[in-house]
Short mmCIF file of C-alpha atoms and ligand atoms in Angstrom, two decimals:
data_model
loop_
_atom_site.label_atom_id
_atom_site.label_comp_id
_atom_site.label_asym_id
_atom_site.label_seq_id
_atom_site.Cartn_x
_atom_site.Cartn_y
_atom_site.Cartn_z
CA MET A 284 -8.30 9.75 -14.49
CA ASP A 285 -7.86 12.13 -11.98
CA CYS A 286 -6.33 9.68 -9.52
CA ILE A 287 -3.30 10.24 -8.42
CA PHE A 288 -1.90 6.72 -7.72
CA CYS A 289 -2.90 5.78 -11.05
CA LYS A 290 -0.28 8.51 -12.74
CA ILE A 291 2.01 7.20 -9.74
CA ALA A 292 1.72 3.62 -11.20
CA SER A 293 1.98 4.64 -14.90
CA LYS A 294 4.68 6.92 -14.11
CA GLU A 295 3.26 9.93 -14.93
CA ILE A 296 3.79 11.04 -11.28
CA PRO A 297 7.70 9.17 -10.09
CA SER A 298 8.02 7.83 -6.82
CA LYS A 299 10.46 6.15 -4.86
CA ILE A 300 9.06 2.78 -6.22
CA VAL A 301 10.64 -0.15 -3.68
CA PHE A 302 8.51 -3.30 -6.32
CA GLU A 303 7.06 -4.09 -9.50
CA ASN A 304 5.40 -6.10 -11.39
CA GLU A 305 1.96 -6.41 -13.62
CA ARG A 306 -0.41 -6.36 -11.31
CA ILE A 307 1.49 -4.47 -8.28
CA ILE A 308 3.40 -1.38 -7.71
CA ALA A 309 5.03 -0.48 -4.15
CA PHE A 310 7.18 2.81 -3.74
CA GLU A 311 8.43 4.71 -0.44
CA ASP A 312 4.55 7.44 1.24
CA ILE A 313 6.01 10.83 0.58
CA ASN A 314 4.89 11.25 4.16
CA PRO A 315 6.15 8.91 6.21
CA LYS A 316 5.10 7.83 10.04
CA ALA A 317 7.96 5.65 10.08
CA PRO A 318 11.28 4.97 9.41
CA THR A 319 10.23 2.17 6.53
CA HIS A 320 6.95 2.93 4.83
CA ILE A 321 5.98 0.92 2.67
CA LEU A 322 2.92 1.64 -0.04
CA ILE A 323 2.04 -2.03 -2.07
CA ILE A 324 -1.08 -0.95 -4.32
CA PRO A 325 -2.70 -2.43 -7.75
CA LYS A 326 -1.86 -1.47 -10.49
CA LYS A 327 -5.53 -1.48 -11.93
CA HIS A 328 -7.72 1.25 -9.72
CA ILE A 329 -10.10 0.22 -7.16
CA PRO A 330 -11.59 3.01 -4.92
CA TYR A 331 -12.19 1.27 -1.79
CA ILE A 332 -12.50 -1.55 -0.31
CA ALA A 333 -16.00 -2.07 -1.49
CA GLU A 334 -15.11 -1.85 -4.59
CA ILE A 335 -13.05 -5.24 -4.54
CA LYS A 336 -14.86 -7.97 -6.97
CA LYS A 337 -14.45 -11.47 -6.57
CA GLU A 338 -12.58 -11.50 -9.38
CA ASP A 339 -9.62 -8.91 -7.33
CA ILE A 340 -9.49 -11.90 -4.28
CA PRO A 341 -5.63 -13.64 -5.95
CA LEU A 342 -4.70 -9.65 -6.62
CA VAL A 343 -5.66 -8.71 -3.26
CA GLY A 344 -4.28 -11.17 -1.69
CA GLU A 345 -0.33 -10.50 -3.64
CA LEU A 346 -0.96 -7.09 -2.76
CA ILE A 347 0.25 -8.71 1.67
CA TYR A 348 2.35 -11.41 0.02
CA VAL A 349 4.68 -8.59 -1.85
CA ALA A 350 4.63 -6.62 1.79
CA ARG A 351 5.91 -9.26 2.87
CA LYS A 352 8.73 -9.68 0.69
CA ILE A 353 9.13 -6.35 1.38
CA ALA A 354 9.14 -6.49 5.25
CA GLU A 355 11.50 -9.53 4.84
CA GLU A 356 14.32 -7.70 2.34
CA LYS A 357 14.62 -4.66 4.91
CA GLU A 358 14.63 -7.04 7.46
CA LEU A 359 11.83 -5.54 9.48
CA ASP A 360 10.24 -8.84 9.89
CA LYS A 361 12.23 -9.63 13.32
CA ASP A 362 10.37 -7.02 14.92
CA GLY A 363 7.53 -7.10 12.89
CA TYR A 364 5.97 -4.34 11.28
CA ARG A 365 2.59 -2.38 10.66
CA LEU A 366 0.20 -3.48 7.20
CA VAL A 367 -2.48 -0.94 7.16
CA PHE A 368 -5.84 -0.73 5.24
CA ASN A 369 -7.43 2.79 6.25
CA ASN A 370 -11.24 2.39 4.31
CA GLY A 371 -13.56 5.42 4.67
CA LYS A 372 -14.11 8.33 6.37
CA ASN A 373 -13.29 7.72 9.52
CA ALA A 374 -10.42 5.83 8.92
CA GLY A 375 -8.51 8.27 8.08
CA GLN A 376 -8.11 7.61 3.54
CA GLU A 377 -7.46 10.47 1.52
CA VAL A 378 -6.50 8.73 -1.60
CA PHE A 379 -9.13 6.89 -3.07
CA HIS A 380 -7.40 3.72 -5.32
CA ILE A 381 -6.75 1.20 -2.67
CA HIS A 382 -3.13 1.23 -1.12
CA LEU A 383 -1.48 -1.48 1.72
CA HIS A 384 0.56 0.47 3.86
CA LEU A 385 3.23 -0.59 5.25
CA LEU A 386 4.92 0.34 8.75
CA GLY A 387 7.80 -0.27 10.42
CA GLY A 388 11.09 0.52 12.52
CA ARG A 389 9.50 1.71 15.62
CA LYS A 390 6.90 0.00 17.88
CA PHE A 391 3.37 1.17 17.45
CA GLY A 392 0.87 1.32 19.72
CA TRP A 393 -2.53 -0.33 19.79
CA PRO A 394 -5.13 0.83 19.55
CA PRO A 395 -4.18 2.93 16.54
CA GLY A 396 -4.88 6.31 17.01
P1 AMP B 31 -4.74 6.91 3.12
O1 AMP B 31 -4.60 8.08 4.19
O2 AMP B 31 -4.47 5.85 3.66
O3 AMP B 31 -5.59 7.35 2.58
O4 AMP B 31 -3.57 7.34 2.75
C1 AMP B 31 -2.73 8.17 1.78
C2 AMP B 31 -0.89 8.43 1.91
O5 AMP B 31 -0.49 8.42 0.46
C3 AMP B 31 -0.52 9.13 2.86
O6 AMP B 31 0.02 8.51 3.56
C4 AMP B 31 0.15 10.06 2.29
O7 AMP B 31 1.60 10.46 2.40
C5 AMP B 31 0.35 9.26 1.04
N1 AMP B 31 1.07 10.66 0.16
C6 AMP B 31 -0.08 10.88 -0.79
N2 AMP B 31 0.49 11.37 -1.89
C7 AMP B 31 1.98 10.83 -2.53
C8 AMP B 31 3.09 10.53 -3.10
N3 AMP B 31 1.85 11.78 -4.41
N4 AMP B 31 3.62 9.41 -3.58
C9 AMP B 31 3.61 8.67 -2.23
N5 AMP B 31 2.55 8.83 -1.04
C10 AMP B 31 1.56 9.47 -1.27
ZN1 ZN B 32 -6.19 5.02 -9.92
#
């Protein structure tokens, strides 16, 4: 399958990995939008939120738990951080393999642009 994040998960494409277990891999975003910008992805190919199945609920929960752990390791929890899923055209989703953005190290505006 021609999916860049599947290739990152299988190490076919190199990335700066910050966390990995059997189900999940987290790596630095190649084009960071904040001092810390990490993508947390399931190794399983799920193209967008609408493709999340009932059996994926623990996996999707674990993405958030991993983001929390990384945020704590990087000491982002004191000042706060943002977690984002861009889903579909209006949100600007570019890679069709779900990924949770962990952004930190600066103040973010609300509402988002
Ligand atoms: P999204 O707009 O939510 O689909 O975000 C896709 C993200 O993937 C963007 O922030 C890109 O900078 C990032 N990205 C694309 N290719 C790579 C790559 N090879 N390694 C790391 N991050 C990537
Ligand atoms: Zn994929």
